[in-house]
PDB file of C-alpha atoms and ligand atoms in Angstrom:
ATOM      1  CA  MET X   1      51.055 170.140  82.775  1.00 48.00           C
ATOM      2  CA  SER X   2      53.497 167.360  83.296  1.00 63.00           C
ATOM      3  CA  ALA X   3      52.188 165.897  86.540  1.00 78.00           C
ATOM      4  CA  THR X   4      54.502 164.234  89.023  1.00 85.00           C
ATOM      5  CA  ILE X   5      53.364 160.721  89.972  1.00 93.00           C
ATOM      6  CA  LEU X   6      54.630 158.652  92.811  1.00 96.00           C
ATOM      7  CA  ILE X   7      54.322 154.835  92.587  1.00 98.00           C
ATOM      8  CA  VAL X   8      54.681 152.867  95.827  1.00 98.00           C
ATOM      9  CA  GLU X   9      55.039 149.251  94.874  1.00 97.00           C
ATOM     10  CA  ASP X  10      57.538 146.603  96.031  1.00 97.00           C
ATOM     11  CA  GLU X  11      56.992 144.318  93.053  1.00 95.00           C
ATOM     12  CA  PHE X  12      59.609 145.359  90.634  1.00 93.00           C
ATOM     13  CA  ALA X  13      57.991 144.207  87.391  1.00 93.00           C
ATOM     14  CA  VAL X  14      54.656 145.851  88.243  1.00 94.00           C
ATOM     15  CA  ALA X  15      56.315 149.135  89.257  1.00 96.00           C
ATOM     16  CA  ARG X  16      58.445 149.180  86.121  1.00 94.00           C
ATOM     17  CA  GLY X  17      55.430 148.479  83.864  1.00 94.00           C
ATOM     18  CA  ILE X  18      53.431 151.389  85.423  1.00 96.00           C
ATOM     19  CA  GLN X  19      56.456 153.712  85.357  1.00 94.00           C
ATOM     20  CA  TYR X  20      57.150 153.013  81.734  1.00 93.00           C
ATOM     21  CA  ALA X  21      53.548 153.512  80.709  1.00 92.00           C
ATOM     22  CA  LEU X  22      53.237 156.798  82.624  1.00 91.00           C
ATOM     23  CA  GLN X  23      56.526 158.113  81.234  1.00 87.00           C
ATOM     24  CA  GLN X  24      55.249 157.340  77.735  1.00 86.00           C
ATOM     25  CA  GLU X  25      52.374 159.667  78.475  1.00 83.00           C
ATOM     26  CA  GLY X  26      54.766 162.390  79.554  1.00 80.00           C
ATOM     27  CA  TYR X  27      54.444 162.166  83.286  1.00 85.00           C
ATOM     28  CA  ALA X  28      57.317 162.529  85.682  1.00 84.00           C
ATOM     29  CA  VAL X  29      57.487 159.306  87.740  1.00 91.00           C
ATOM     30  CA  THR X  30      59.175 158.268  90.927  1.00 93.00           C
ATOM     31  CA  VAL X  31      59.078 154.728  92.210  1.00 96.00           C
ATOM     32  CA  ALA X  32      59.342 153.874  95.947  1.00 97.00           C
ATOM     33  CA  ARG X  33      59.894 150.214  96.903  1.00 96.00           C
ATOM     34  CA  SER X  34      58.477 150.483 100.357  1.00 97.00           C
ATOM     35  CA  GLY X  35      55.995 152.459 102.381  1.00 97.00           C
ATOM     36  CA  GLU X  36      58.748 154.236 104.311  1.00 97.00           C
ATOM     37  CA  GLU X  37      60.413 155.287 101.058  1.00 96.00           C
ATOM     38  CA  GLY X  38      57.089 156.384  99.654  1.00 96.00           C
ATOM     39  CA  LEU X  39      56.429 158.684 102.598  1.00 96.00           C
ATOM     40  CA  THR X  40      59.919 160.193 102.305  1.00 93.00           C
ATOM     41  CA  PHE X  41      59.446 160.885  98.584  1.00 91.00           C
ATOM     42  CA  ALA X  42      55.883 162.271  99.160  1.00 91.00           C
ATOM     43  CA  SER X  43      57.043 164.732 101.815  1.00 86.00           C
ATOM     44  CA  GLY X  44      59.981 165.927  99.755  1.00 80.00           C
ATOM     45  CA  GLN X  45      58.372 166.127  96.277  1.00 78.00           C
ATOM     46  CA  ALA X  46      54.651 166.651  96.915  1.00 80.00           C
ATOM     47  CA  PRO X  47      53.556 164.381  94.052  1.00 87.00           C
ATOM     48  CA  ASP X  48      50.382 165.358  92.131  1.00 86.00           C
ATOM     49  CA  LEU X  49      49.102 161.776  92.346  1.00 94.00           C
ATOM     50  CA  VAL X  50      50.071 158.578  94.185  1.00 97.00           C
ATOM     51  CA  VAL X  51      49.629 154.990  93.009  1.00 98.00           C
ATOM     52  CA  LEU X  52      49.867 152.936  96.157  1.00 98.00           C
ATOM     53  CA  ASP X  53      50.021 149.163  96.490  1.00 97.00           C
ATOM     54  CA  VAL X  54      48.201 147.988  99.599  1.00 96.00           C
ATOM     55  CA  ARG X  55      50.366 144.921 100.130  1.00 94.00           C
ATOM     56  CA  LEU X  56      53.795 146.171 101.046  1.00 96.00           C
ATOM     57  CA  PRO X  57      56.478 144.591 103.215  1.00 94.00           C
ATOM     58  CA  GLY X  58      56.951 146.462 106.507  1.00 94.00           C
ATOM     59  CA  MET X  59      54.573 149.422 106.633  1.00 96.00           C
ATOM     60  CA  ASP X  60      51.555 148.431 104.580  1.00 96.00           C
ATOM     61  CA  GLY X  61      49.751 150.639 102.045  1.00 97.00           C
ATOM     62  CA  PHE X  62      46.956 151.440 104.521  1.00 96.00           C
ATOM     63  CA  GLU X  63      49.381 152.925 106.973  1.00 97.00           C
ATOM     64  CA  VAL X  64      51.047 154.894 104.179  1.00 97.00           C
ATOM     65  CA  LEU X  65      47.604 156.193 103.156  1.00 97.00           C
ATOM     66  CA  ARG X  66      46.752 157.115 106.689  1.00 96.00           C
ATOM     67  CA  ARG X  67      50.015 158.979 107.162  1.00 96.00           C
ATOM     68  CA  LEU X  68      49.721 160.793 103.818  1.00 94.00           C
ATOM     69  CA  ARG X  69      46.311 162.079 104.706  1.00 93.00           C
ATOM     70  CA  ALA X  70      47.384 162.905 108.227  1.00 92.00           C
ATOM     71  CA  THR X  71      50.150 165.115 106.951  1.00 88.00           C
ATOM     72  CA  GLY X  72      47.607 167.035 104.827  1.00 83.00           C
ATOM     73  CA  SER X  73      48.376 165.587 101.433  1.00 85.00           C
ATOM     74  CA  LYS X  74      45.419 166.180  99.150  1.00 83.00           C
ATOM     75  CA  ALA X  75      46.932 164.450  96.147  1.00 89.00           C
ATOM     76  CA  PRO X  76      44.659 161.892  94.543  1.00 94.00           C
ATOM     77  CA  ILE X  77      45.601 158.392  95.650  1.00 97.00           C
ATOM     78  CA  LEU X  78      44.808 155.293  93.651  1.00 97.00           C
ATOM     79  CA  ILE X  79      45.312 152.043  95.580  1.00 97.00           C
ATOM     80  CA  LEU X  80      46.150 148.733  94.060  1.00 96.00           C
ATOM     81  CA  THR X  81      44.401 145.940  95.920  1.00 93.00           C
ATOM     82  CA  ALA X  82      44.616 142.120  95.857  1.00 84.00           C
ATOM     83  CA  ARG X  83      42.099 140.262  93.845  1.00 75.00           C
ATOM     84  CA  ASP X  84      40.983 138.022  96.697  1.00 74.00           C
ATOM     85  CA  ASP X  85      40.359 140.701  99.231  1.00 78.00           C
ATOM     86  CA  GLU X  86      37.245 142.840  98.827  1.00 84.00           C
ATOM     87  CA  MET X  87      37.949 144.468 102.186  1.00 88.00           C
ATOM     88  CA  ASP X  88      41.111 146.110 100.879  1.00 90.00           C
ATOM     89  CA  LYS X  89      39.197 148.505  98.715  1.00 88.00           C
ATOM     90  CA  VAL X  90      36.652 149.288 101.432  1.00 90.00           C
ATOM     91  CA  ILE X  91      39.374 150.041 103.988  1.00 91.00           C
ATOM     92  CA  GLY X  92      41.318 151.975 101.434  1.00 93.00           C
ATOM     93  CA  LEU X  93      38.499 154.175 100.368  1.00 91.00           C
ATOM     94  CA  GLU X  94      37.538 154.807 104.026  1.00 92.00           C
ATOM     95  CA  LEU X  95      41.075 155.915 104.693  1.00 94.00           C
ATOM     96  CA  GLY X  96      40.945 158.484 101.936  1.00 93.00           C
ATOM     97  CA  ALA X  97      41.917 156.740  98.687  1.00 95.00           C
ATOM     98  CA  ASP X  98      40.205 158.222  95.717  1.00 95.00           C
ATOM     99  CA  ASP X  99      40.073 155.162  93.533  1.00 95.00           C
ATOM    100  CA  TYR X 100      41.266 151.574  93.450  1.00 94.00           C
ATOM    101  CA  LEU X 101      42.217 148.979  90.951  1.00 95.00           C
ATOM    102  CA  THR X 102      42.277 145.181  91.622  1.00 94.00           C
ATOM    103  CA  LYS X 103      45.350 143.233  90.624  1.00 92.00           C
ATOM    104  CA  PRO X 104      45.906 142.095  87.941  1.00 91.00           C
ATOM    105  CA  PHE X 105      44.839 145.169  85.951  1.00 93.00           C
ATOM    106  CA  GLY X 106      45.509 146.399  82.478  1.00 92.00           C
ATOM    107  CA  LEU X 107      47.777 149.377  82.020  1.00 93.00           C
ATOM    108  CA  ARG X 108      45.286 151.024  79.731  1.00 92.00           C
ATOM    109  CA  GLU X 109      42.686 150.858  82.531  1.00 94.00           C
ATOM    110  CA  LEU X 110      45.191 152.273  84.979  1.00 95.00           C
ATOM    111  CA  MET X 111      46.059 155.154  82.569  1.00 93.00           C
ATOM    112  CA  SER X 112      42.417 156.144  82.147  1.00 93.00           C
ATOM    113  CA  ARG X 113      41.791 156.056  85.865  1.00 95.00           C
ATOM    114  CA  ILE X 114      44.872 158.250  86.499  1.00 94.00           C
ATOM    115  CA  LYS X 115      43.880 160.747  83.873  1.00 90.00           C
ATOM    116  CA  ALA X 116      40.358 160.921  85.300  1.00 90.00           C
ATOM    117  CA  LEU X 117      41.746 161.510  88.852  1.00 92.00           C
ATOM    118  CA  LEU X 118      44.014 164.203  87.662  1.00 87.00           C
ATOM    119  CA  ARG X 119      41.314 165.904  85.732  1.00 83.00           C
ATOM    120  CA  ARG X 120      39.014 165.823  88.741  1.00 83.00           C
ATOM    121  CA  ALA X 121      41.705 167.202  91.019  1.00 80.00           C
ATOM    122  CA  TYR X 122      43.279 169.760  88.703  1.00 74.00           C
ATOM    123  CA  GLY X 123      40.788 170.492  85.983  1.00 67.00           C
ATOM    124  CA  ASP X 124      41.526 170.471  82.322  1.00 54.00           C
ATOM    125  CA  LEU X 125      45.152 171.276  83.029  1.00 51.00           C
ATOM    126  CA  ALA X 126      45.652 167.569  83.608  1.00 48.00           C
ATOM    127  CA  ASP X 127      45.471 167.099  79.869  1.00 49.00           C
ATOM    128  CA  ALA X 128      48.670 167.735  78.097  1.00 43.00           C
ATOM    129  CA  GLY X 129      48.423 169.957  75.084  1.00 37.00           C
ATOM    130  CA  VAL X 130      48.143 173.503  74.022  1.00 36.00           C
ATOM    131  CA  GLY X 131      45.473 176.138  73.845  1.00 45.00           C
ATOM    132  CA  ARG X 132      45.023 176.056  77.569  1.00 69.00           C
ATOM    133  CA  VAL X 133      43.416 178.878  79.492  1.00 77.00           C
ATOM    134  CA  ILE X 134      43.323 179.129  83.261  1.00 82.00           C
ATOM    135  CA  ARG X 135      40.465 181.010  84.813  1.00 80.00           C
ATOM    136  CA  HIS X 136      40.083 182.011  88.439  1.00 84.00           C
ATOM    137  CA  GLY X 137      37.263 184.411  88.990  1.00 82.00           C
ATOM    138  CA  ASP X 138      37.850 187.138  86.433  1.00 84.00           C
ATOM    139  CA  LEU X 139      41.507 186.421  86.153  1.00 89.00           C
ATOM    140  CA  VAL X 140      42.408 184.712  82.850  1.00 86.00           C
ATOM    141  CA  VAL X 141      45.816 183.250  82.149  1.00 87.00           C
ATOM    142  CA  ASP X 142      46.108 182.313  78.538  1.00 83.00           C
ATOM    143  CA  LEU X 143      49.027 179.908  78.351  1.00 79.00           C
ATOM    144  CA  GLU X 144      49.205 179.685  74.677  1.00 73.00           C
ATOM    145  CA  ARG X 145      49.070 183.376  73.842  1.00 77.00           C
ATOM    146  CA  ARG X 146      50.991 184.206  77.052  1.00 82.00           C
ATOM    147  CA  ARG X 147      48.396 186.757  78.022  1.00 86.00           C
ATOM    148  CA  VAL X 148      46.886 187.673  81.326  1.00 91.00           C
ATOM    149  CA  GLN X 149      43.616 189.553  81.833  1.00 88.00           C
ATOM    150  CA  ARG X 150      41.352 190.683  84.619  1.00 88.00           C
ATOM    151  CA  GLY X 151      37.975 190.589  82.929  1.00 81.00           C
ATOM    152  CA  SER X 152      38.498 192.295  79.607  1.00 79.00           C
ATOM    153  CA  ARG X 153      41.401 194.317  80.938  1.00 86.00           C
ATOM    154  CA  ARG X 154      44.686 193.136  79.533  1.00 90.00           C
ATOM    155  CA  ILE X 155      47.609 193.083  82.053  1.00 93.00           C
ATOM    156  CA  GLY X 156      51.159 193.598  80.903  1.00 92.00           C
ATOM    157  CA  LEU X 157      53.594 191.220  82.566  1.00 91.00           C
ATOM    158  CA  THR X 158      57.264 190.748  82.166  1.00 88.00           C
ATOM    159  CA  PRO X 159      58.302 187.299  80.893  1.00 84.00           C
ATOM    160  CA  THR X 160      59.465 186.350  84.395  1.00 87.00           C
ATOM    161  CA  GLU X 161      56.220 187.475  85.945  1.00 92.00           C
ATOM    162  CA  PHE X 162      54.287 185.548  83.395  1.00 91.00           C
ATOM    163  CA  GLU X 163      56.331 182.420  84.073  1.00 88.00           C
ATOM    164  CA  ILE X 164      55.704 182.679  87.774  1.00 93.00           C
ATOM    165  CA  VAL X 165      52.002 183.083  87.385  1.00 94.00           C
ATOM    166  CA  ARG X 166      51.910 180.319  84.827  1.00 90.00           C
ATOM    167  CA  HIS X 167      53.659 177.793  87.056  1.00 89.00           C
ATOM    168  CA  LEU X 168      51.584 178.733  90.145  1.00 93.00           C
ATOM    169  CA  ALA X 169      48.204 178.917  88.413  1.00 90.00           C
ATOM    170  CA  SER X 170      48.827 175.609  86.640  1.00 85.00           C
ATOM    171  CA  ARG X 171      48.459 173.869  89.966  1.00 86.00           C
ATOM    172  CA  PRO X 172      46.171 175.730  92.288  1.00 87.00           C
ATOM    173  CA  GLY X 173      46.903 174.910  95.957  1.00 91.00           C
ATOM    174  CA  ARG X 174      50.282 173.367  95.201  1.00 91.00           C
ATOM    175  CA  VAL X 175      52.950 175.188  97.274  1.00 93.00           C
ATOM    176  CA  PHE X 176      56.056 176.229  95.375  1.00 93.00           C
ATOM    177  CA  THR X 177      59.132 177.018  97.387  1.00 92.00           C
ATOM    178  CA  ARG X 178      61.240 179.995  96.368  1.00 91.00           C
ATOM    179  CA  SER X 179      64.170 177.815  95.372  1.00 88.00           C
ATOM    180  CA  GLU X 180      61.807 175.640  93.267  1.00 88.00           C
ATOM    181  CA  LEU X 181      60.521 178.697  91.441  1.00 90.00           C
ATOM    182  CA  LEU X 182      64.101 179.862  90.833  1.00 87.00           C
ATOM    183  CA  GLU X 183      64.865 176.452  89.446  1.00 82.00           C
ATOM    184  CA  LEU X 184      61.808 176.602  87.164  1.00 81.00           C
ATOM    185  CA  LEU X 185      62.673 180.058  85.922  1.00 80.00           C
ATOM    186  CA  ARG X 186      66.354 179.390  85.426  1.00 73.00           C
ATOM    187  CA  ASP X 187      66.021 178.014  81.917  1.00 60.00           C
ATOM    188  CA  TYR X 188      63.920 180.941  81.038  1.00 58.00           C
ATOM    189  CA  GLU X 189      65.841 183.934  82.210  1.00 59.00           C
ATOM    190  CA  ALA X 190      69.170 184.527  83.749  1.00 60.00           C
ATOM    191  CA  LEU X 191      67.974 185.328  87.237  1.00 61.00           C
ATOM    192  CA  ASP X 192      70.004 186.406  90.164  1.00 65.00           C
ATOM    193  CA  GLN X 193      70.293 183.134  92.076  1.00 68.00           C
ATOM    194  CA  ASP X 194      68.916 184.630  95.173  1.00 77.00           C
ATOM    195  CA  GLU X 195      65.579 183.583  96.554  1.00 81.00           C
ATOM    196  CA  LYS X 196      64.712 187.139  97.444  1.00 84.00           C
ATOM    197  CA  THR X 197      64.470 187.782  93.692  1.00 86.00           C
ATOM    198  CA  ILE X 198      61.366 185.720  93.650  1.00 90.00           C
ATOM    199  CA  ASN X 199      59.809 187.868  96.315  1.00 92.00           C
ATOM    200  CA  VAL X 200      60.420 190.965  94.242  1.00 91.00           C
ATOM    201  CA  HIS X 201      58.858 189.434  91.185  1.00 92.00           C
ATOM    202  CA  VAL X 202      55.879 188.214  93.103  1.00 95.00           C
ATOM    203  CA  SER X 203      55.353 191.528  94.638  1.00 96.00           C
ATOM    204  CA  HIS X 204      55.368 193.265  91.234  1.00 95.00           C
ATOM    205  CA  LEU X 205      53.045 190.554  89.910  1.00 96.00           C
ATOM    206  CA  ARG X 206      50.607 191.162  92.771  1.00 97.00           C
ATOM    207  CA  GLU X 207      50.594 194.866  92.162  1.00 96.00           C
ATOM    208  CA  LYS X 208      49.510 194.133  88.626  1.00 96.00           C
ATOM    209  CA  ILE X 209      46.912 191.394  89.087  1.00 96.00           C
ATOM    210  CA  GLU X 210      45.586 191.685  92.616  1.00 96.00           C
ATOM    211  CA  ASP X 211      42.866 194.121  93.728  1.00 94.00           C
ATOM    212  CA  ASP X 212      44.663 194.512  97.057  1.00 96.00           C
ATOM    213  CA  PRO X 213      48.302 193.406  96.792  1.00 96.00           C
ATOM    214  CA  ALA X 214      48.524 193.338 100.618  1.00 95.00           C
ATOM    215  CA  ASN X 215      45.660 190.870 100.751  1.00 96.00           C
ATOM    216  CA  PRO X 216      46.176 188.757  97.720  1.00 96.00           C
ATOM    217  CA  ALA X 217      43.327 186.678  96.348  1.00 95.00           C
ATOM    218  CA  PHE X 218      45.273 184.862  93.677  1.00 96.00           C
ATOM    219  CA  ILE X 219      48.907 184.463  94.698  1.00 97.00           C
ATOM    220  CA  LEU X 220      49.082 183.432  98.313  1.00 97.00           C
ATOM    221  CA  THR X 221      52.091 183.449 100.590  1.00 96.00           C
ATOM    222  CA  VAL X 222      52.583 180.202 102.441  1.00 94.00           C
ATOM    223  CA  ARG X 223      54.605 181.364 105.413  1.00 91.00           C
ATOM    224  CA  GLY X 224      58.022 179.903 105.734  1.00 88.00           C
ATOM    225  CA  VAL X 225      57.528 177.899 102.550  1.00 90.00           C
ATOM    226  CA  GLY X 226      56.754 179.838  99.450  1.00 94.00           C
ATOM    227  CA  TYR X 227      53.821 180.649  97.246  1.00 96.00           C
ATOM    228  CA  ALA X 228      50.688 178.973  96.041  1.00 96.00           C
ATOM    229  CA  PHE X 229      47.926 179.912  93.677  1.00 95.00           C
ATOM    230  CA  ALA X 230      44.558 180.099  95.401  1.00 94.00           C
ATOM    231  CA  GLU X 231      42.282 177.102  95.015  1.00 87.00           C
ATOM    232  CA  ARG X 232      38.845 177.721  93.660  1.00 75.00           C
TER     233      ARG X 232
HETATM  234 CA1  LIG W 301      52.986 144.305  96.789  1.00 80.88          CA
END
């Protein structure tokens, strides 16, 4: 999975260094230069992980953290704290940060923390690479062989249905809007650019993989927003 990472950091050199290192690893990276900007990005893009500097001009990192958690974001958050302030990490962790690094830090250390956080939050999918299999109960989505099974029963999906379940199941709990799904599928198949098309595909998909398509256990509807794969 290519995770989306948001960096909230006003120091240009630090932000660029982190951004570059993450992009080298194949992550999609957005940099916000202030807390306000960070919150705007976070609400629009729902990043998979946030690297948040505590010392920001204007709204500080703690307030950003508080607001992110208050709006229901469950993305792992790694805070960057000042060397001389032990309290920063204590407050940060209490406010819901998942990990912290004290400045100055090495990029290699940061990378390994980020990978560990992603792995903890999203499972093995956080690791790039092939041969990945997603399991949820007895549902198995084999990404490499492009195969879906319930237990030992093989389920035949159309390429579009497979792509939908692949994207959703790759990030359980992450809500995908219909337009986002259309966008993700666009390279794959010439789809009618109508968001209702997605509903039709999802409904076929549910008939194939769900026990009770009317009460789905895997592909959930998030009312007024889109679809999400059930979290374990
Ligand atoms: Ca700063």
